[in-house]
Tab-separated table of C-alpha atoms in Angstrom:
chain	number	residue	atom	x	y	z
P	1	UNK	CA	33.526	-65.727	-63.249
P	2	UNK	CA	31.827	-62.991	-65.338
P	3	UNK	CA	32.491	-64.983	-68.442
P	4	UNK	CA	30.864	-68.067	-66.994
P	5	UNK	CA	27.913	-65.900	-65.897
P	6	UNK	CA	27.656	-64.512	-69.445
P	7	UNK	CA	27.656	-67.959	-70.988
P	8	UNK	CA	25.022	-69.031	-68.578
P	9	UNK	CA	22.857	-66.058	-69.337
P	10	UNK	CA	23.413	-66.643	-73.064
P	11	UNK	CA	22.666	-70.378	-73.164
P	12	UNK	CA	20.445	-71.427	-75.982
P	13	UNK	CA	17.782	-74.162	-76.360
P	14	UNK	CA	18.820	-77.365	-77.884
P	15	UNK	CA	18.054	-77.882	-81.510
P	16	UNK	CA	14.873	-79.363	-82.582
P	17	UNK	CA	12.629	-77.262	-80.419
P	18	UNK	CA	12.032	-77.130	-76.630
P	19	UNK	CA	14.594	-78.660	-74.281
P	20	UNK	CA	13.711	-81.519	-72.042
P	21	UNK	CA	11.542	-80.424	-69.110
P	22	UNK	CA	13.957	-81.582	-66.293
P	23	UNK	CA	17.099	-79.948	-67.846
P	24	UNK	CA	15.285	-76.599	-68.372
P	25	UNK	CA	14.295	-76.351	-64.605
P	26	UNK	CA	17.814	-77.119	-63.412
P	27	UNK	CA	19.272	-74.633	-65.735
P	28	UNK	CA	16.853	-71.858	-64.530
P	29	UNK	CA	17.679	-72.442	-60.808
P	30	UNK	CA	21.401	-72.417	-61.478
P	31	UNK	CA	21.149	-69.036	-63.301
P	32	UNK	CA	19.112	-67.473	-60.513
P	33	UNK	CA	21.553	-68.601	-57.769
P	34	UNK	CA	24.610	-67.272	-59.631
P	35	UNK	CA	22.866	-63.909	-60.203
P	36	UNK	CA	22.126	-63.372	-56.540
P	37	UNK	CA	25.738	-64.172	-55.540
P	38	UNK	CA	26.898	-61.645	-58.127
P	39	UNK	CA	24.678	-58.839	-56.993
P	40	UNK	CA	25.667	-59.314	-53.269
P	41	UNK	CA	29.286	-59.374	-54.059
P	42	UNK	CA	28.937	-55.954	-55.883
P	43	UNK	CA	27.084	-54.222	-52.899
P	44	UNK	CA	29.433	-55.309	-50.102
P	45	UNK	CA	32.375	-53.110	-51.106
P	46	UNK	CA	30.059	-50.040	-51.455
P	47	UNK	CA	28.603	-50.317	-47.973
P	48	UNK	CA	32.080	-50.952	-46.513
P	49	UNK	CA	33.310	-47.789	-48.068
P	50	UNK	CA	30.357	-45.706	-46.794
P	51	UNK	CA	30.968	-47.040	-43.186
P	52	UNK	CA	34.679	-46.165	-43.459
P	53	UNK	CA	33.749	-42.677	-44.565
P	54	UNK	CA	31.305	-42.110	-41.601
P	55	UNK	CA	33.727	-43.136	-38.930
P	56	UNK	CA	35.909	-39.974	-38.698
P	57	UNK	CA	32.762	-37.791	-37.954
P	58	UNK	CA	31.729	-39.694	-34.803
P	59	UNK	CA	34.024	-37.903	-32.469
P	60	UNK	CA	32.474	-35.814	-29.622
P	61	UNK	CA	30.986	-36.547	-26.218
P	62	UNK	CA	28.104	-35.957	-23.930
P	63	UNK	CA	27.517	-32.270	-22.974
P	64	UNK	CA	27.446	-30.334	-19.755
P	65	UNK	CA	28.463	-26.944	-18.597
P	66	UNK	CA	31.794	-27.923	-19.952
P	67	UNK	CA	32.113	-30.656	-22.647
P	68	UNK	CA	28.707	-31.484	-24.190
P	69	UNK	CA	26.928	-33.853	-26.523
P	70	UNK	CA	26.365	-32.897	-30.162
P	71	UNK	CA	28.146	-32.884	-33.393
P	72	UNK	CA	31.915	-32.134	-33.536
P	73	UNK	CA	34.626	-33.037	-31.152
P	74	UNK	CA	37.691	-31.294	-29.703
P	75	UNK	CA	39.746	-31.853	-32.778
P	76	UNK	CA	37.295	-30.168	-35.126
P	77	UNK	CA	37.475	-26.496	-36.037
P	78	UNK	CA	34.556	-23.889	-36.245
P	79	UNK	CA	32.243	-22.611	-33.530
P	80	UNK	CA	31.277	-24.906	-30.639
P	81	UNK	CA	27.540	-25.527	-30.180
P	82	UNK	CA	26.395	-24.220	-26.790
P	83	UNK	CA	23.118	-24.120	-24.816
P	84	UNK	CA	22.719	-20.783	-22.976
P	85	UNK	CA	20.500	-19.426	-20.252
P	86	UNK	CA	19.701	-15.904	-18.973
P	87	UNK	CA	20.885	-15.001	-15.511
P	88	UNK	CA	18.066	-14.034	-13.133
P	89	UNK	CA	17.800	-12.981	-9.533
P	90	UNK	CA	15.805	-15.380	-7.325
P	91	UNK	CA	15.837	-17.427	-4.165
P	92	UNK	CA	18.083	-20.464	-3.682
P	93	UNK	CA	15.501	-22.502	-1.980
P	94	UNK	CA	11.812	-22.708	-2.823
P	95	UNK	CA	9.792	-20.258	-0.791
P	96	UNK	CA	7.104	-21.627	1.486
P	97	UNK	CA	3.484	-21.541	0.114
P	98	UNK	CA	0.323	-21.117	2.149
P	99	UNK	CA	-3.244	-21.342	1.070
P	100	UNK	CA	-6.111	-18.975	1.857
P	101	UNK	CA	-9.352	-17.533	0.415
P	102	UNK	CA	-9.810	-14.259	-1.373
P	103	UNK	CA	-12.070	-11.630	0.312
P	104	UNK	CA	-12.956	-8.081	-0.360
P	105	UNK	CA	-10.551	-5.618	1.312
P	106	UNK	CA	-13.509	-4.076	3.071
P	107	UNK	CA	-17.065	-5.339	3.795
P	108	UNK	CA	-19.959	-3.452	5.347
P	109	UNK	CA	-23.634	-4.320	6.031
P	110	UNK	CA	-26.513	-1.922	5.202
P	111	UNK	CA	-28.757	-2.057	8.235
P	112	UNK	CA	-32.079	-0.238	8.650
P	113	UNK	CA	-32.031	2.531	11.220
P	114	UNK	CA	-35.874	2.833	11.374
P	115	UNK	CA	-38.891	0.622	11.489
P	116	UNK	CA	-41.116	0.343	8.413
P	117	UNK	CA	-42.168	-1.796	5.484
P	118	UNK	CA	-39.598	-2.077	2.722
P	119	UNK	CA	-41.083	-0.421	-0.345
P	120	UNK	CA	-38.132	-0.551	-2.768
P	121	UNK	CA	-34.788	-2.277	-3.119
P	122	UNK	CA	-33.198	-1.320	-6.427
P	123	UNK	CA	-29.976	-3.322	-6.464
P	124	UNK	CA	-29.178	-7.055	-6.568
P	125	UNK	CA	-26.199	-9.333	-6.013
P	126	UNK	CA	-23.330	-8.261	-8.283
P	127	UNK	CA	-24.486	-4.705	-8.834
P	128	UNK	CA	-21.966	-1.893	-8.254
P	129	UNK	CA	-22.968	0.861	-5.851
P	130	UNK	CA	-21.365	4.107	-4.628
P	131	UNK	CA	-21.103	5.248	-1.090
P	132	UNK	CA	-24.143	7.288	-0.224
P	133	UNK	CA	-26.200	6.165	-3.186
P	134	UNK	CA	-29.885	5.517	-2.497
P	135	UNK	CA	-30.590	1.839	-3.040
P	136	UNK	CA	-33.908	1.384	-1.219
P	137	UNK	CA	-36.781	3.031	0.544
P	138	UNK	CA	-38.955	2.310	3.638
P	139	UNK	CA	-42.532	3.353	4.208
P	140	UNK	CA	-42.227	6.726	5.980
P	141	UNK	CA	-45.843	7.450	6.718
P	142	UNK	CA	-45.479	6.634	10.412
P	143	UNK	CA	-42.335	8.759	10.632
P	144	UNK	CA	-44.047	11.659	8.877
P	145	UNK	CA	-46.966	11.457	11.350
P	146	UNK	CA	-44.545	11.460	14.277
P	147	UNK	CA	-42.837	14.558	12.866
P	148	UNK	CA	-46.198	16.417	12.502
P	149	UNK	CA	-47.140	15.507	16.111
P	150	UNK	CA	-43.859	16.624	17.527
P	151	UNK	CA	-44.048	19.967	15.663
P	152	UNK	CA	-47.566	20.587	16.996
P	153	UNK	CA	-46.210	19.956	20.607
P	154	UNK	CA	-43.439	22.340	19.897
P	155	UNK	CA	-45.805	25.030	18.817
P	156	UNK	CA	-47.814	24.534	22.098
P	157	UNK	CA	-44.649	24.893	24.116
P	158	UNK	CA	-43.543	27.980	22.273
P	159	UNK	CA	-46.918	29.582	23.091
P	160	UNK	CA	-46.362	28.728	26.707
P	161	UNK	CA	-43.020	30.545	26.582
P	162	UNK	CA	-44.805	33.586	25.163
P	163	UNK	CA	-47.489	33.465	27.903
P	164	UNK	CA	-44.843	33.246	30.553
P	165	UNK	CA	-42.878	36.113	29.123
P	166	UNK	CA	-46.175	38.180	29.117
P	167	UNK	CA	-46.661	37.294	32.807
P	168	UNK	CA	-43.169	38.560	33.509
P	169	UNK	CA	-44.074	41.825	31.788
P	170	UNK	CA	-47.214	42.182	33.961
P	171	UNK	CA	-45.307	41.376	37.101
P	172	UNK	CA	-42.663	44.016	36.253
P	173	UNK	CA	-45.421	46.618	35.662
P	174	UNK	CA	-47.015	45.842	39.012
P	175	UNK	CA	-43.696	45.979	40.732
P	176	UNK	CA	-43.083	49.402	39.153
P	177	UNK	CA	-46.478	50.688	40.464
P	178	UNK	CA	-45.728	49.179	43.825
P	179	UNK	CA	-42.401	51.013	43.856
P	180	UNK	CA	-44.139	54.367	43.161
P	181	UNK	CA	-46.625	53.808	45.920
P	182	UNK	CA	-43.833	52.788	48.234
P	183	UNK	CA	-41.983	56.017	47.669
P	184	UNK	CA	-45.134	58.067	48.125
P	185	UNK	CA	-45.977	56.248	51.371
P	186	UNK	CA	-42.469	56.886	52.752
P	187	UNK	CA	-42.677	60.556	51.829
P	188	UNK	CA	-46.069	60.814	53.541
P	189	UNK	CA	-44.812	59.099	56.630
P	190	UNK	CA	-41.744	61.292	56.934
P	191	UNK	CA	-43.855	64.457	56.547
P	192	UNK	CA	-46.398	63.492	59.102
P	193	UNK	CA	-43.778	62.416	61.523
P	194	UNK	CA	-42.298	65.957	61.343
P	195	UNK	CA	-45.791	67.601	61.714
P	196	UNK	CA	-46.569	65.343	64.695
P	197	UNK	CA	-43.326	66.389	66.358
P	198	UNK	CA	-44.410	70.090	65.807
P	199	UNK	CA	-47.877	69.314	67.121
P	200	UNK	CA	-49.514	70.152	63.814
P	201	UNK	CA	-51.076	66.634	63.489
P	202	UNK	CA	-51.783	63.980	65.970
P	203	UNK	CA	-49.276	61.208	66.585
P	204	UNK	CA	-51.925	58.676	65.473
P	205	UNK	CA	-51.922	60.137	61.942
P	206	UNK	CA	-48.219	59.915	61.916
P	207	UNK	CA	-48.323	56.303	62.962
P	208	UNK	CA	-50.918	55.458	60.395
P	209	UNK	CA	-48.721	56.939	57.635
P	210	UNK	CA	-45.770	54.920	58.850
P	211	UNK	CA	-47.849	51.809	58.773
P	212	UNK	CA	-49.030	52.566	55.165
P	213	UNK	CA	-45.386	52.981	54.210
P	214	UNK	CA	-44.488	49.575	55.596
P	215	UNK	CA	-47.451	48.005	53.803
P	216	UNK	CA	-46.363	49.621	50.528
P	217	UNK	CA	-42.833	48.241	50.980
P	218	UNK	CA	-44.291	44.709	51.500
P	219	UNK	CA	-46.332	45.034	48.358
P	220	UNK	CA	-43.207	46.053	46.417
P	221	UNK	CA	-41.235	43.184	47.642
P	222	UNK	CA	-44.011	40.758	46.706
P	223	UNK	CA	-44.067	42.214	43.254
P	224	UNK	CA	-40.312	41.745	42.786
P	225	UNK	CA	-40.627	38.087	43.958
P	226	UNK	CA	-43.470	37.627	41.461
P	227	UNK	CA	-41.091	38.906	38.746
P	228	UNK	CA	-38.475	36.310	39.666
P	229	UNK	CA	-41.041	33.479	39.750
P	230	UNK	CA	-42.366	34.504	36.317
P	231	UNK	CA	-38.875	34.705	34.875
P	232	UNK	CA	-38.115	31.190	36.137
P	233	UNK	CA	-41.277	30.001	34.459
P	234	UNK	CA	-40.036	31.530	31.210
P	235	UNK	CA	-36.664	29.710	31.468
P	236	UNK	CA	-38.449	26.404	32.206
P	237	UNK	CA	-40.754	26.885	29.244
P	238	UNK	CA	-37.793	27.741	26.959
P	239	UNK	CA	-36.041	24.552	28.109
P	240	UNK	CA	-39.149	22.543	27.252
P	241	UNK	CA	-39.150	24.162	23.870
P	242	UNK	CA	-35.505	23.278	23.297
P	243	UNK	CA	-36.117	19.698	24.200
P	244	UNK	CA	-39.111	19.509	21.896
P	245	UNK	CA	-36.959	21.036	19.114
P	246	UNK	CA	-34.449	18.224	19.622
P	247	UNK	CA	-37.229	15.667	19.409
P	248	UNK	CA	-38.530	17.218	16.152
P	249	UNK	CA	-35.068	17.189	14.702
P	250	UNK	CA	-34.553	13.488	15.794
P	251	UNK	CA	-37.874	12.593	14.238
P	252	UNK	CA	-37.008	14.394	11.048
P	253	UNK	CA	-33.631	12.645	10.966
P	254	UNK	CA	-35.442	9.368	11.520
P	255	UNK	CA	-37.572	10.266	8.551
P	256	UNK	CA	-34.521	10.398	6.451
P	257	UNK	CA	-33.698	6.851	7.553
P	258	UNK	CA	-36.489	5.734	5.292
P	259	UNK	CA	-33.959	6.204	2.462
P	260	UNK	CA	-31.426	3.353	2.508
P	261	UNK	CA	-28.052	4.303	1.222
P	262	UNK	CA	-25.000	2.272	0.310
P	263	UNK	CA	-22.403	2.187	3.225
P	264	UNK	CA	-19.374	2.119	0.837
P	265	UNK	CA	-18.359	1.974	-2.807
P	266	UNK	CA	-18.267	-1.583	-3.961
P	267	UNK	CA	-20.281	-4.539	-5.194
P	268	UNK	CA	-23.422	-6.055	-3.553
P	269	UNK	CA	-22.437	-9.406	-2.126
P	270	UNK	CA	-25.768	-10.551	-0.620
P	271	UNK	CA	-29.441	-9.369	-0.639
P	272	UNK	CA	-31.000	-10.351	2.726
P	273	UNK	CA	-34.528	-9.138	2.402
P	274	UNK	CA	-37.122	-8.301	-0.245
P	275	UNK	CA	-39.724	-5.508	-0.718
P	276	UNK	CA	-42.852	-5.936	1.322
P	277	UNK	CA	-41.075	-7.226	4.386
P	278	UNK	CA	-41.277	-5.310	7.657
P	279	UNK	CA	-37.844	-4.118	8.674
P	280	UNK	CA	-36.892	-3.356	12.284
P	281	UNK	CA	-34.103	-1.080	13.367
P	282	UNK	CA	-30.748	-2.979	13.141
P	283	UNK	CA	-31.998	-5.559	10.479
P	284	UNK	CA	-29.476	-6.267	7.717
P	285	UNK	CA	-30.738	-5.468	4.225
P	286	UNK	CA	-27.603	-5.664	2.007
P	287	UNK	CA	-23.979	-6.697	2.332
P	288	UNK	CA	-21.452	-4.767	0.234
P	289	UNK	CA	-17.855	-5.481	-0.498
P	290	UNK	CA	-14.976	-3.193	-1.680
P	291	UNK	CA	-13.171	-5.064	-4.572
P	292	UNK	CA	-10.675	-2.337	-5.316
P	293	UNK	CA	-8.274	-4.870	-3.626
P	294	UNK	CA	-8.544	-8.321	-2.269
P	295	UNK	CA	-7.184	-9.670	1.039
P	296	UNK	CA	-6.109	-13.239	1.734
P	297	UNK	CA	-5.729	-14.423	5.287
P	298	UNK	CA	-3.242	-17.286	5.739
P	299	UNK	CA	-1.917	-19.146	8.739
P	300	UNK	CA	1.883	-18.981	8.729
P	301	UNK	CA	4.111	-21.288	10.755
P	302	UNK	CA	6.018	-19.557	13.515
P	303	UNK	CA	9.218	-20.983	11.857
P	304	UNK	CA	8.712	-18.698	8.923
P	305	UNK	CA	7.617	-15.686	10.913
P	306	UNK	CA	11.150	-14.293	11.058
P	307	UNK	CA	11.194	-13.954	7.265
P	308	UNK	CA	8.016	-11.781	7.088
P	309	UNK	CA	7.432	-8.027	7.521
P	310	UNK	CA	4.631	-5.718	6.795
P	311	UNK	CA	4.854	-4.310	3.328
P	312	UNK	CA	6.820	-7.385	2.011
P	313	UNK	CA	6.108	-8.344	-1.567
P	314	UNK	CA	4.521	-11.748	-2.151
P	315	UNK	CA	3.406	-13.773	-5.126
P	316	UNK	CA	-0.137	-14.974	-5.181
P	317	UNK	CA	-1.509	-17.625	-7.580
P	318	UNK	CA	-5.232	-18.482	-7.892
P	319	UNK	CA	-6.467	-21.827	-8.963
P	320	UNK	CA	-8.987	-19.992	-11.116
P	321	UNK	CA	-6.111	-18.411	-13.153
P	322	UNK	CA	-3.251	-20.952	-12.846
P	323	UNK	CA	-0.984	-19.333	-15.339
P	324	UNK	CA	-1.313	-15.832	-14.072
P	325	UNK	CA	0.614	-14.791	-10.934
P	326	UNK	CA	-0.546	-11.800	-8.957
P	327	UNK	CA	1.712	-9.478	-6.988
P	328	UNK	CA	0.685	-8.692	-3.417
P	329	UNK	CA	2.007	-7.370	-0.119
P	330	UNK	CA	1.773	-8.232	3.538
P	331	UNK	CA	-0.613	-5.790	5.087
P	332	UNK	CA	-0.957	-7.175	8.583
P	333	UNK	CA	0.876	-9.676	10.880
P	334	UNK	CA	-0.962	-10.783	13.959
P	335	UNK	CA	0.997	-10.199	17.190
P	336	UNK	CA	-0.345	-13.399	18.687
P	337	UNK	CA	0.007	-17.008	17.421
P	338	UNK	CA	-2.510	-19.733	18.003
P	339	UNK	CA	-1.248	-21.516	21.216
P	340	UNK	CA	-2.373	-24.881	19.955
P	341	UNK	CA	-1.252	-24.885	16.280
P	342	UNK	CA	1.591	-22.280	16.664
P	343	UNK	CA	0.314	-20.607	13.466
P	344	UNK	CA	0.238	-16.869	13.150
P	345	UNK	CA	-2.546	-15.054	11.159
P	346	UNK	CA	-1.086	-13.050	8.319
P	347	UNK	CA	-3.067	-10.875	5.923
P	348	UNK	CA	-2.022	-10.231	2.308
P	349	UNK	CA	-3.530	-7.628	-0.012
P	350	UNK	CA	-3.762	-7.916	-3.780
P	351	UNK	CA	-4.550	-4.939	-5.926
P	352	UNK	CA	-7.618	-5.484	-8.090
P	353	UNK	CA	-7.701	-2.529	-10.363
P	354	UNK	CA	-6.738	-4.165	-13.647
P	355	UNK	CA	-8.902	-5.281	-16.501
P	356	UNK	CA	-9.516	-8.720	-14.908
P	357	UNK	CA	-11.636	-8.172	-11.859
P	358	UNK	CA	-11.134	-10.903	-9.306
P	359	UNK	CA	-13.849	-12.125	-6.991
P	360	UNK	CA	-14.004	-13.368	-3.440
P	361	UNK	CA	-14.042	-17.013	-2.345
P	362	UNK	CA	-11.211	-18.068	-4.712
P	363	UNK	CA	-8.540	-20.395	-3.494
P	364	UNK	CA	-5.215	-18.539	-3.271
P	365	UNK	CA	-1.759	-19.867	-2.893
P	366	UNK	CA	0.512	-17.277	-1.205
P	367	UNK	CA	4.248	-17.567	-1.675
P	368	UNK	CA	6.578	-15.572	0.589
P	369	UNK	CA	9.976	-14.827	-0.838
P	370	UNK	CA	12.716	-16.717	1.066
P	371	UNK	CA	16.367	-15.981	1.443
P	372	UNK	CA	18.285	-13.405	-0.597
P	373	UNK	CA	15.947	-12.877	-3.515
P	374	UNK	CA	18.227	-10.202	-5.000
P	375	UNK	CA	21.112	-12.575	-5.719
P	376	UNK	CA	21.667	-14.327	-9.062
P	377	UNK	CA	20.975	-18.038	-8.961
P	378	UNK	CA	22.071	-20.430	-11.687
P	379	UNK	CA	22.326	-24.264	-12.222
P	380	UNK	CA	25.422	-25.570	-10.589
P	381	UNK	CA	26.429	-27.445	-13.706
P	382	UNK	CA	27.174	-24.209	-15.499
P	383	UNK	CA	30.305	-23.617	-13.400
P	384	UNK	CA	33.802	-24.652	-14.439
P	385	UNK	CA	35.999	-26.330	-11.879
P	386	UNK	CA	38.836	-24.272	-10.617
P	387	UNK	CA	39.576	-21.331	-8.402
P	388	UNK	CA	40.150	-21.212	-4.757
P	389	UNK	CA	37.635	-20.848	-1.906
P	390	UNK	CA	34.341	-19.502	-3.256
P	391	UNK	CA	35.825	-18.520	-6.706
P	392	UNK	CA	34.790	-20.376	-9.777
P	393	UNK	CA	34.617	-19.729	-13.552
P	394	UNK	CA	31.712	-19.804	-15.969
P	395	UNK	CA	31.488	-18.818	-19.627
P	396	UNK	CA	29.448	-15.751	-20.568
P	397	UNK	CA	28.343	-15.332	-24.160
P	398	UNK	CA	29.186	-11.949	-25.736
P	399	UNK	CA	28.164	-10.814	-29.181
P	400	UNK	CA	25.422	-12.033	-31.534
P	401	UNK	CA	25.211	-14.403	-34.438
P	402	UNK	CA	28.600	-15.054	-36.028
P	403	UNK	CA	30.210	-12.762	-33.599
P	404	UNK	CA	29.167	-14.697	-30.497
P	405	UNK	CA	32.114	-15.641	-28.227
P	406	UNK	CA	32.435	-17.561	-25.059
P	407	UNK	CA	34.279	-15.407	-22.485
P	408	UNK	CA	35.613	-17.058	-19.307
P	409	UNK	CA	34.610	-15.038	-16.296
P	410	UNK	CA	35.583	-15.666	-12.599
P	411	UNK	CA	32.648	-15.457	-10.194
P	412	UNK	CA	32.239	-15.704	-6.443
P	413	UNK	CA	29.711	-18.321	-5.389
P	414	UNK	CA	27.622	-18.500	-2.289
P	415	UNK	CA	25.316	-21.268	-0.929
P	416	UNK	CA	24.248	-24.357	-2.888
P	417	UNK	CA	21.051	-26.263	-2.693
P	418	UNK	CA	19.066	-28.565	-4.974
P	419	UNK	CA	21.591	-28.336	-7.872
P	420	UNK	CA	21.473	-24.448	-7.825
P	421	UNK	CA	24.052	-22.025	-6.575
P	422	UNK	CA	24.060	-18.394	-5.641
P	423	UNK	CA	26.393	-16.111	-7.556
P	424	UNK	CA	27.557	-13.320	-5.176
P	425	UNK	CA	29.572	-11.407	-7.740
P	426	UNK	CA	30.777	-11.675	-11.337
P	427	UNK	CA	27.405	-12.269	-13.077
P	428	UNK	CA	24.573	-9.691	-13.436
P	429	UNK	CA	20.917	-10.462	-14.114
P	430	UNK	CA	20.043	-10.482	-17.756
P	431	UNK	CA	23.502	-11.757	-18.939
P	432	UNK	CA	23.706	-14.886	-21.092
P	433	UNK	CA	25.902	-17.706	-19.855
P	434	UNK	CA	26.754	-21.186	-21.151
P	435	UNK	CA	24.843	-23.988	-19.652
P	436	UNK	CA	26.126	-26.854	-21.840
P	437	UNK	CA	28.603	-27.090	-24.678
P	438	UNK	CA	29.388	-29.619	-27.371
P	439	UNK	CA	33.140	-29.702	-26.372
P	440	UNK	CA	35.410	-28.062	-23.898
P	441	UNK	CA	35.535	-24.249	-24.237
P	442	UNK	CA	38.348	-21.846	-24.247
P	443	UNK	CA	38.240	-18.119	-23.347
P	444	UNK	CA	37.185	-16.154	-26.541
P	445	UNK	CA	36.211	-19.252	-28.505
P	446	UNK	CA	33.460	-18.647	-31.184
P	447	UNK	CA	30.258	-20.380	-30.312
P	448	UNK	CA	26.854	-21.163	-32.015
P	449	UNK	CA	23.754	-21.029	-29.950
P	450	UNK	CA	21.662	-24.239	-30.075
P	451	UNK	CA	17.939	-24.189	-30.575
P	452	UNK	CA	17.517	-24.904	-26.850
P	453	UNK	CA	19.236	-21.697	-25.868
P	454	UNK	CA	17.276	-19.180	-23.930
P	455	UNK	CA	17.161	-15.767	-25.680
């Protein structure tokens, strides 16, 4: 055939110049057809050989925790390709999630304790304040006038006390004089009574002396009563002074109310009045929140109440920061459920002392840990069939790089749910286990970690 092709390719034109037009066209078509057939015949054996060489390498099967998809089959040597995962503690079932809104852990209102026109208010919404810091001032002229008036009244009352005490002194002096006169009158009466008995003086003189003694005694008693009256007046005046002193102290304290101070350390949430407005006692001026921590109030179903306790750790996610979970704890569980909805108010506290300061009013999703969160949970497909009761086998990867080996390890399993299973014993958090393999594994078999392996 090659010879005929060669003769065709080497055909020469007829003597005497150009061949006839019809014969030249037929010859060209015949040469082209024969060339194509020759080229196709040469390529077919080559492709057949390549296909025959590729067939032995197609052994292997789909992968799982036991046999797996990938290059190589049971009959091939070398490490088996495996996909590994890291054992972690967790909950078998998804924990319930409840929504709430972030709020400052404490809130307080700054209210005026006195009446007056607001002169200054030096903070605005978002400003930080410290407890006791002066943030505003009221017009204190009326309070100052009241303090002055009360002090003047106090001085007048104190003068009344001094006057009453002077009257007591006078009464005591008069009483002392009356006592001396009484003693003299009694002595005269006694002497004249003796003389009258002896006949030295008349009985009338003796009787007059006795009457004078009785009069002196009456004067002395009146003087003593006057002393008691004056002393009572002093006590009453002193009590009025004490009352007025309390009034002065109260007025002075009210004068200090003209200085508005922050009720707690935090951030101003709301400014409710402006300078120039008249403020009455009890009017709210500012609202301050403590953002050292945030609280989230959620309504929990009574069915989940048995899983909650005060101090329990929870995970909180905010829609404002979807990729950043926040750790919190249960701070309060209401003792009473809503009789209509059967929901129980539960309060969760989130620390807020990090570099990112969270605000209030954010939508929060609170997830309470359910079940035995301390147990290792793995995909059920990683287990090898075998064992009795709750016993099974999985392969743990030991060693690194070329020294990696798959070691069969018996484990005790617990509950199963949603394709996941609890490991009660035999596997510790942080250990690497085989999730899928390219072929069935044996204890101690060398393995090579795939790019999908968790490290």
